[in-house]
């Protein structure tokens, strides 16, 4: 089959990993060269609050600021570094809208999410109507593979301002909270441990807004998992 990223042929039977784990290799969707461009986060030297890759396990400066603002309990777990290769991937997947590209990470990402089995509900971050209209899919759901989403969180209204991804960091931090829990879903989340799922943790503002909304409606504990940080 062809590599989803560079379109070169993946000759499975020739690779060492195929000989050792034929089952696993059959699910590989990108070639070895492309795989090497992405970098997994090493938890032993990542920020324990947001999952950012760094030199040590100290709480990073961004998270120290969040803590200083006295926010509630919330931590993020991330699988990959949001580096140049990942940015290029996200651009092709989200903004060029190549939905096939979800298969580059869906198997690995859903396996990563399954490690957090202690949570009662998995909730993907919703996208607004404008994004639905232009993109045609929720990129987060695409990355979740066979995991099912609990649709309890909604966007209040279409954002009339510039889209989130086009904003500068400071502008993003000032954006209001657009999430709400539908009245009919409140019982579902009350006293529950909720795992939010998103594609990228950038400033953390959006995920924190979602977490805050769930806490206000009675959730017991909220953490998140993102493909990258
Ligand atoms: Zn490739
Ligand atoms: Zn951090």
PDB file of N, CA and C and ligand atoms in Angstrom, residues 47 49-50 60 63 229, ligand 2:
ATOM      1  N   UNK A  47       6.072  18.141  31.046  1.00  0.00           N
ATOM      2  CA  UNK A  47       5.356  18.861  32.101  1.00  0.00           C
ATOM      3  C   UNK A  47       4.220  17.966  32.610  1.00  0.00           C
ATOM      4  N   UNK A  49       1.577  18.727  34.041  1.00  0.00           N
ATOM      5  CA  UNK A  49       0.246  19.356  33.965  1.00  0.00           C
ATOM      6  C   UNK A  49      -0.320  19.389  32.545  1.00  0.00           C
ATOM      7  N   UNK A  50       0.552  19.672  31.554  1.00  0.00           N
ATOM      8  CA  UNK A  50       0.034  19.825  30.189  1.00  0.00           C
ATOM      9  C   UNK A  50       0.643  18.833  29.203  1.00  0.00           C
ATOM     10  N   UNK A  60       5.701  23.471  33.684  1.00  0.00           N
ATOM     11  CA  UNK A  60       6.183  24.482  32.743  1.00  0.00           C
ATOM     12  C   UNK A  60       5.644  25.882  33.089  1.00  0.00           C
ATOM     13  N   UNK A  63       1.898  26.516  32.614  1.00  0.00           N
ATOM     14  CA  UNK A  63       1.058  25.887  33.645  1.00  0.00           C
ATOM     15  C   UNK A  63       1.204  26.597  34.983  1.00  0.00           C
ATOM     16  N   UNK A 229       1.099  18.215  21.713  1.00  0.00           N
ATOM     17  CA  UNK A 229       1.261  19.363  22.613  1.00  0.00           C
ATOM     18  C   UNK A 229       2.538  20.067  22.171  1.00  0.00           C
TER      19      UNK A 229
HETATM   20 ZN1  LIG B   2       2.721  22.610  31.319  1.00  0.00          ZN
END
